[in-house]
Structures are given as structure tokens and as C-alpha cells.
Coordinates of C-alpha atoms in Angstrom, one line a residue:
X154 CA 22.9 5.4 6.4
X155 CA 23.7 6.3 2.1
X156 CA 22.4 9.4 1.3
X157 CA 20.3 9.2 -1.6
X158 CA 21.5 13.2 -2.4
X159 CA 25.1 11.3 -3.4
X160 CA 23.4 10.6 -6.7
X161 CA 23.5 14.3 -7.6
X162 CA 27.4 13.9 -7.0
X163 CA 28.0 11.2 -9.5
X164 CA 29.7 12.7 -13.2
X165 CA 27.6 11.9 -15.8
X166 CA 28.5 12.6 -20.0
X167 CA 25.6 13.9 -22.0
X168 CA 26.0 13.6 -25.8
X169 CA 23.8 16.0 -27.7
X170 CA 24.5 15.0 -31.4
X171 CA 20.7 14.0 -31.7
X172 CA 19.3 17.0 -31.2
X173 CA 15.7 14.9 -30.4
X174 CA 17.5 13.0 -27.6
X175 CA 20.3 13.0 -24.7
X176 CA 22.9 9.5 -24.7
X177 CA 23.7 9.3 -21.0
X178 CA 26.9 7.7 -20.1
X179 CA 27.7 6.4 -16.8
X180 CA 31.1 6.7 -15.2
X181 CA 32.5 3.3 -14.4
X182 CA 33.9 2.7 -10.9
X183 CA 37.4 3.6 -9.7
X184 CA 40.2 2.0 -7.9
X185 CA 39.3 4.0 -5.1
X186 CA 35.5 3.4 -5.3
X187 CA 35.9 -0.1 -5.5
X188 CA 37.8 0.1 -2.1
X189 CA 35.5 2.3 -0.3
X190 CA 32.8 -0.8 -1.8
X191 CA 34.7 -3.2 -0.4
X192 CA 34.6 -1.6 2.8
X193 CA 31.5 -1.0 2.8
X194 CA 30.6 -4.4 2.1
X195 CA 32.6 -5.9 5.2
X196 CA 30.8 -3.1 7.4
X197 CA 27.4 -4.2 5.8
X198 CA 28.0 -7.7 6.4
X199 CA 29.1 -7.2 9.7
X200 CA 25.9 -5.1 10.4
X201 CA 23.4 -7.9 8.8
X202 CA 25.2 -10.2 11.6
X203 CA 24.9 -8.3 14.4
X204 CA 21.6 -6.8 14.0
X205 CA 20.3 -10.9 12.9
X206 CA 21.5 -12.2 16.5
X207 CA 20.2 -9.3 18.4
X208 CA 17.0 -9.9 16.6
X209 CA 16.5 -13.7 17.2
X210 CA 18.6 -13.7 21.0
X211 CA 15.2 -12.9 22.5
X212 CA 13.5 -16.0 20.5
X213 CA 16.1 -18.3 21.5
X214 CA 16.9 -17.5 25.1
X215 CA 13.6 -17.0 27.5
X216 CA 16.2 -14.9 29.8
X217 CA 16.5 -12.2 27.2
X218 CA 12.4 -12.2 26.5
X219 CA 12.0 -8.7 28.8
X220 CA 10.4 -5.4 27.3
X221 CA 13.3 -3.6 27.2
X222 CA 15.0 -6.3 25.1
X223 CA 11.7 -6.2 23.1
X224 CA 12.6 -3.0 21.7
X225 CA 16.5 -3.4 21.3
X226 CA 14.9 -6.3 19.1
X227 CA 12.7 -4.0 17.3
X228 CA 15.6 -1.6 16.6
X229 CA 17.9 -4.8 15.1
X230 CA 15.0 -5.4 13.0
X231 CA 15.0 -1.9 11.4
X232 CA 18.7 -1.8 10.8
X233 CA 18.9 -5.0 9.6
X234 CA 15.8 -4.5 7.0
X235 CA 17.6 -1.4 6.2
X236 CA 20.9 -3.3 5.2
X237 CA 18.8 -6.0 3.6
X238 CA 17.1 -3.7 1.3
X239 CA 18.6 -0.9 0.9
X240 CA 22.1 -0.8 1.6
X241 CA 22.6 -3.2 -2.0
X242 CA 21.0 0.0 -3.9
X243 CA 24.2 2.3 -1.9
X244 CA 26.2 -0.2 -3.0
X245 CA 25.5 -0.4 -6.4
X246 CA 24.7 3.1 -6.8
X247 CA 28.9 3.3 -5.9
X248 CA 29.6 1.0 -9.1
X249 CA 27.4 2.2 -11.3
X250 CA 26.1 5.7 -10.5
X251 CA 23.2 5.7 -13.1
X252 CA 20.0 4.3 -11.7
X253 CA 18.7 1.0 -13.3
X254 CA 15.7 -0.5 -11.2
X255 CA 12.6 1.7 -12.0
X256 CA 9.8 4.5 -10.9
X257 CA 9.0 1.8 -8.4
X258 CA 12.0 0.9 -6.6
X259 CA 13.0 4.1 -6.8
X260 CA 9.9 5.3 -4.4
X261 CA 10.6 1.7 -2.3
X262 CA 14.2 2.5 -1.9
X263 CA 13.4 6.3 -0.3
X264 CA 10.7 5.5 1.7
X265 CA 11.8 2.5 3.2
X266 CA 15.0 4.8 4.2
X267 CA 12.7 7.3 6.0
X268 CA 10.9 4.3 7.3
X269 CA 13.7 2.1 8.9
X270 CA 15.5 5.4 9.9
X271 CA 12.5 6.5 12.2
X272 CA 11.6 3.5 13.4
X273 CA 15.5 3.3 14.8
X274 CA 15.0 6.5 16.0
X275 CA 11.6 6.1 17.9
X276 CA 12.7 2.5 19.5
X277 CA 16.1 4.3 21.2
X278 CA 13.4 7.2 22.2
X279 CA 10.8 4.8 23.4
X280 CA 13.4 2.6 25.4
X281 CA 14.8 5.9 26.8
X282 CA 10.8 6.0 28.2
X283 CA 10.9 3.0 29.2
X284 CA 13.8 3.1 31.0
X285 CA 13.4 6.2 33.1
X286 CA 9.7 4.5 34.7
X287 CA 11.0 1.2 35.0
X288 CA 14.2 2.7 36.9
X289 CA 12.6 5.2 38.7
X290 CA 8.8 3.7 40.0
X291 CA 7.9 1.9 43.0
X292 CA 6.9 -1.2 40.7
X293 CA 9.5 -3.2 40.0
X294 CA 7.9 -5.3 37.3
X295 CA 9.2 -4.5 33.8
X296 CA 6.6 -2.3 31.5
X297 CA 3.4 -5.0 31.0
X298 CA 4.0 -6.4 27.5
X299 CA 0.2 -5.4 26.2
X300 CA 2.2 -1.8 26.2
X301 CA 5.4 -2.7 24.5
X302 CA 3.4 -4.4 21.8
X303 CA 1.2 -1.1 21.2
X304 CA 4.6 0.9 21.6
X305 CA 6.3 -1.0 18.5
X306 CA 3.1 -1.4 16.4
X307 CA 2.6 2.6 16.7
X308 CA 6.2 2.9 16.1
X309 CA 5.9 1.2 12.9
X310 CA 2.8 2.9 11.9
X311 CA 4.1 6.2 12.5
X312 CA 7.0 5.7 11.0
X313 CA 5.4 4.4 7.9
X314 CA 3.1 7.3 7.7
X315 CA 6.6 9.7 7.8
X316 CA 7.3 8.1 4.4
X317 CA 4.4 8.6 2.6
X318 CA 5.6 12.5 1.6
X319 CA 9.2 10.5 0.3
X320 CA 7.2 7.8 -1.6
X321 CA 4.8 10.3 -3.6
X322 CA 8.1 13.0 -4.1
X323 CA 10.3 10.2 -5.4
X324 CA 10.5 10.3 -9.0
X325 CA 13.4 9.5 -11.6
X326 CA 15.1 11.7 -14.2
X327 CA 16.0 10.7 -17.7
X328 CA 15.5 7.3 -16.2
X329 CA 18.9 7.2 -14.4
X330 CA 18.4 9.5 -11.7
X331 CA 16.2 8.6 -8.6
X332 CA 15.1 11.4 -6.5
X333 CA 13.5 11.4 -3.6
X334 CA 12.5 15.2 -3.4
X335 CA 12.3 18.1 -5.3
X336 CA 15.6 19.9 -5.5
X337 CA 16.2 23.2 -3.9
X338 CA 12.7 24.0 -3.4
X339 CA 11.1 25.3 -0.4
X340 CA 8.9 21.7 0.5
X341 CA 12.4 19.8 -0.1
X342 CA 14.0 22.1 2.3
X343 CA 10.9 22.1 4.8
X344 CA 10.6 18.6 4.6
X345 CA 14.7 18.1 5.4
X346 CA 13.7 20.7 8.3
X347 CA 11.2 18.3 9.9
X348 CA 13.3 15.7 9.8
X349 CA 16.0 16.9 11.6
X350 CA 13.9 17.9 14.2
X351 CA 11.4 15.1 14.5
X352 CA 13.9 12.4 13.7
X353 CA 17.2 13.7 15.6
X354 CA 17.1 16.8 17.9
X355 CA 13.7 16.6 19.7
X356 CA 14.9 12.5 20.4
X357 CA 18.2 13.4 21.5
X358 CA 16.4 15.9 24.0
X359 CA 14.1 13.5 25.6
X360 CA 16.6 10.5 25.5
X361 CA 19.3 12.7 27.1
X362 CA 16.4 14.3 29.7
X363 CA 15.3 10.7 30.9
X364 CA 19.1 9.2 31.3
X365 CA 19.8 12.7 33.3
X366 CA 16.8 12.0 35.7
X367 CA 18.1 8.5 35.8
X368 CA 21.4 9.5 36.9
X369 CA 20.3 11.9 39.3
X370 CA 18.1 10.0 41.4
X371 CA 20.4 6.9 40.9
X372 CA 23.1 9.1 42.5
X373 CA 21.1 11.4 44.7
X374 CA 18.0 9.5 45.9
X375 CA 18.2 7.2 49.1
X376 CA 14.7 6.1 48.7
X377 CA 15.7 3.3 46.2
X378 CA 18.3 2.4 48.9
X379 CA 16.0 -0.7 50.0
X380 CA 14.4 -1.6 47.2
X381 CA 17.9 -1.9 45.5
X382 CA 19.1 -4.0 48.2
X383 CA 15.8 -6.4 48.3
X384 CA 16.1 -6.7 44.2
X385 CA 19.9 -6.4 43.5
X386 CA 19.6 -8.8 40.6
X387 CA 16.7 -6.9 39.2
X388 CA 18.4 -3.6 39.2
X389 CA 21.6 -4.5 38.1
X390 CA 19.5 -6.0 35.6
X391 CA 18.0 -2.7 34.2
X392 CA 21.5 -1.1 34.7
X393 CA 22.4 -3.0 32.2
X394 CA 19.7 -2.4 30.1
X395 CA 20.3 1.5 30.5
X396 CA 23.9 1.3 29.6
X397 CA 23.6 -0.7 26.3
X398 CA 20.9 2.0 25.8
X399 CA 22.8 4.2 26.1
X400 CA 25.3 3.1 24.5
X401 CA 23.4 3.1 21.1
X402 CA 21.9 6.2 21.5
X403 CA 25.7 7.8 21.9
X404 CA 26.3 5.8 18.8
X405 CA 23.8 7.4 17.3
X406 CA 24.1 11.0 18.0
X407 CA 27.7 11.0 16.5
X408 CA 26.9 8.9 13.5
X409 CA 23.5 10.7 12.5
X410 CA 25.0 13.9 13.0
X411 CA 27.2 14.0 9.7
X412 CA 23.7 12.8 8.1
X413 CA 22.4 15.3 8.9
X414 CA 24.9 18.2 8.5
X415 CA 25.6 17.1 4.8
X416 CA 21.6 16.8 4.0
X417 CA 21.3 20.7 5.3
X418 CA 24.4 21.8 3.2
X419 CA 23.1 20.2 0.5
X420 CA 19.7 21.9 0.8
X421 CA 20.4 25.3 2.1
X422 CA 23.8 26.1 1.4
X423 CA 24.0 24.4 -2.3
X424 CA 24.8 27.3 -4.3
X425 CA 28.2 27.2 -2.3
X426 CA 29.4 24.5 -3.9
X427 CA 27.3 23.2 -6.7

């Protein structure tokens, strides 16, 4: 995911021969920039692809219509929303440092990045969930869908809710700065804080206690001994399920964790290098 701190990284020439106002001049883009854009660009297309068949495989194939599928879809749907509305403002932000779209994009743009960002987040932890009963309980019907539908409408709502802090912070300087918090000061770094926590440690911590009780009693337990042999195909079924889980959530950990790192440099250690 961009981080929207990168526009506090950007040059910028201020001329101050009118002493009533400031002419700000935006740097243009760079050979190198325009690479890393390209780049980007291939990535982002490749992610728009991806994330648009995983969406509509469920709609188009009754085999794939299960609840944990139902919330692989719902994560597709936030990354994809993610690359569809924010990912051009990165983009562009790269060419042309100086913000151009308004107050009200400027809020749209940061919240909609804490908004797609948890929602990702909560579907890998709910599926986690879902996993370790479905897995691990004498029933071996999937979770009822009645409770995947509440799971992913809460998800949203919640999620949502996380951005309303973002959405009334964001504001723009001289018109060609959006900023989504209040630099330096002690809600900015409370708020980054939060966020780490809610959004990537206390996740990782559940996801990774559920696959370990998975593993464990997959390994250990010879009370699923039977059941496994009287529903192989269901089973394997679910393995599956648990290893492209987990798959995405390993994903995640690594490429979050930079995210992260940089956005708690940038709030607690800035006077290191700025």
C-alpha cells in the first residue's frame, strides 16, 4: 500500500519575492521515477486482475460459492477497490508530487486507505476464525451463511468507523499538500500506535494462534481419524482453504511490515532524519 507520509518527501521550490504570497513549484518526474511508475503500473494492473477474478470466481462457478471463499472474495474486493481508487492518486502523486484534486478527495483518498486496509485485515483474521471451527468441530458443514454475511457487513462497518478519525484529520496545505494527520503531534503518533496494533500485531496473533491449534490437532489428534476418512473430499477441501489462507496472511505479514516500520520512523524517530 502508498504511504500517504511520501508526500512530505517530495522537493518542493518556494519563491518569496511577493512578500503577500508563496509560488509553489512542483518538481517534475525523473528518469528513475518514471521507471519505478512504470512498475508500479504493471504491478497495479496485475493486482486489478487478480483480485477481479477472485472476486467474480465465486459468482460464476457454484463449486467456489462456500463461506470461506465468501471471505477470500470479500478480501479481493478490498484490494481491488483499493487499486481502483487509490492506487491512481500513488501514481500520480509519483509524477507530479503537488496535490491537485481538493479538500474532498483529499479526505476520500486517506480514509478509503484506512478503510480498504482494515477490511483486508479483518477478512484474513475472520477466515483464520473461520477456519480453526470449521477444521476442528464435530460439524462438518461449512459456517451457515446467515453468519458469514453478518461477519463481512460488520467487517465493513467497523472498518469504516476506523476511518472516520482519518477523514476529519485530513486536510491540505497551501493547496498542494494532502495530509491525513497532524504531523508529529501526540494524536498523529497515538493514532499510528493504534493502528499498528489493531490493524497488524493483535491479527497476526490470533491468525497465527488458530493455524497453530490447526496444526496441532491435525498432527496430534486421532479423533478426526474417522471423520477424515468418511469425508476425505471435504477435508481436503478445507485443507485447501487453510493453505491459500495462509498463504495470504504470510503474504501479508512480510509486506505490511515495512508499512508499518516506515510509518513509526516517520512518527517517532523524525527528527533523525528530517
Amino acid at each position: 500500500m502508498a504511504d500517504y507520509y511520501s508526500y512530505y518527501g517530495s522537493s518542493f521550490s518556494f519563491s518569496t519575492s511577493n512578500s503577500s504570497s508563496n509560488v509553489v513549484k512542483c518538481p517534475g518526474p525523473s528518469t528513475a521515477i518514471i521507471t519505478g511508475v512504470s512498475v508500479m503500473c504493471v504491478v497495479g494492473a496485475f493486482g486489478i486482475v487478480s483480485n477481479l477474478a477472485l472476486f467474480l470466481i465465486p459468482f460464476l462457478m457454484k463449486a467456489f460459492r462456500t463461506s470461506p471463499n465468501a471471505l477470500v472474495t470479500n478480501l479481493a474486493l478490498a484490494d481491488f477497490l483499493y487499486l481502483i481508487v487509490n492506487a491512481p492518486f500513488s501514481i500520480e502523486h509519483e509524477l507530479f508530487p503537488c496535490f491537485q484534486f481538493g479538500l474532498i478527495m483529499c479526505k476520500i483518498q486517506n480514509g478509503f486507505t484506512v478503510t480498504t486496509q482494515a477490511v483486508t485485515v479483518f477478512s484474513l483474521t475472520a477466515g483464520a476464525i473461520e477456519r480453526h471451527f470449521a477444521l476442528l468441530s464435530r460439524n462438518p458443514q461449512s459456517t451457515s451463511w446467515n453468519i458469514v454475511i453478518f461477519t463481512i457487513c460488520t467487517i465493513w462497518a467497523i472498518s469504516l468507523f476506523l476511518s472516520i478519525p482519518t477523514v476529519l484529520a485530513s486536510h491540505t496545505v497551501r493547496d498542494i499538500l494532502c495530509v491525513p494527520l497532524p504531523l508529529f503531534e501526540i494524536s498523529a503518533k497515538l493514532h499510528e500506535l493504534l493502528r499498528f496494533l489493531f490493524l497488524y500485531l493483535l491479527p497476526l496473533v490470533i491468525i497465527a494462534w488458530c493455524y497453530t491449534a490447526i496444526f496441532r490437532e491435525l498432527q496430534n489428534s486421532r479423533q478426526l481419524t474417522s471423520k477424515i476418512y468418511q469425508s476425505r473430499h471435504l477435508q481436503q477441501a478445507r485443507k485447501r482453504s487453510a493453505f491459500v489462507f495462509l498463504s495470504i496472511i504470510t503474504l501479508f505479514a512480510v509486506c505490511y511490515l515495512p508499512y508499518f516500520v516506515y510509518n513509526f520512523i516517520f512518527h517517532f524517530l523524525s527528527e533523525l532524519f528530517w
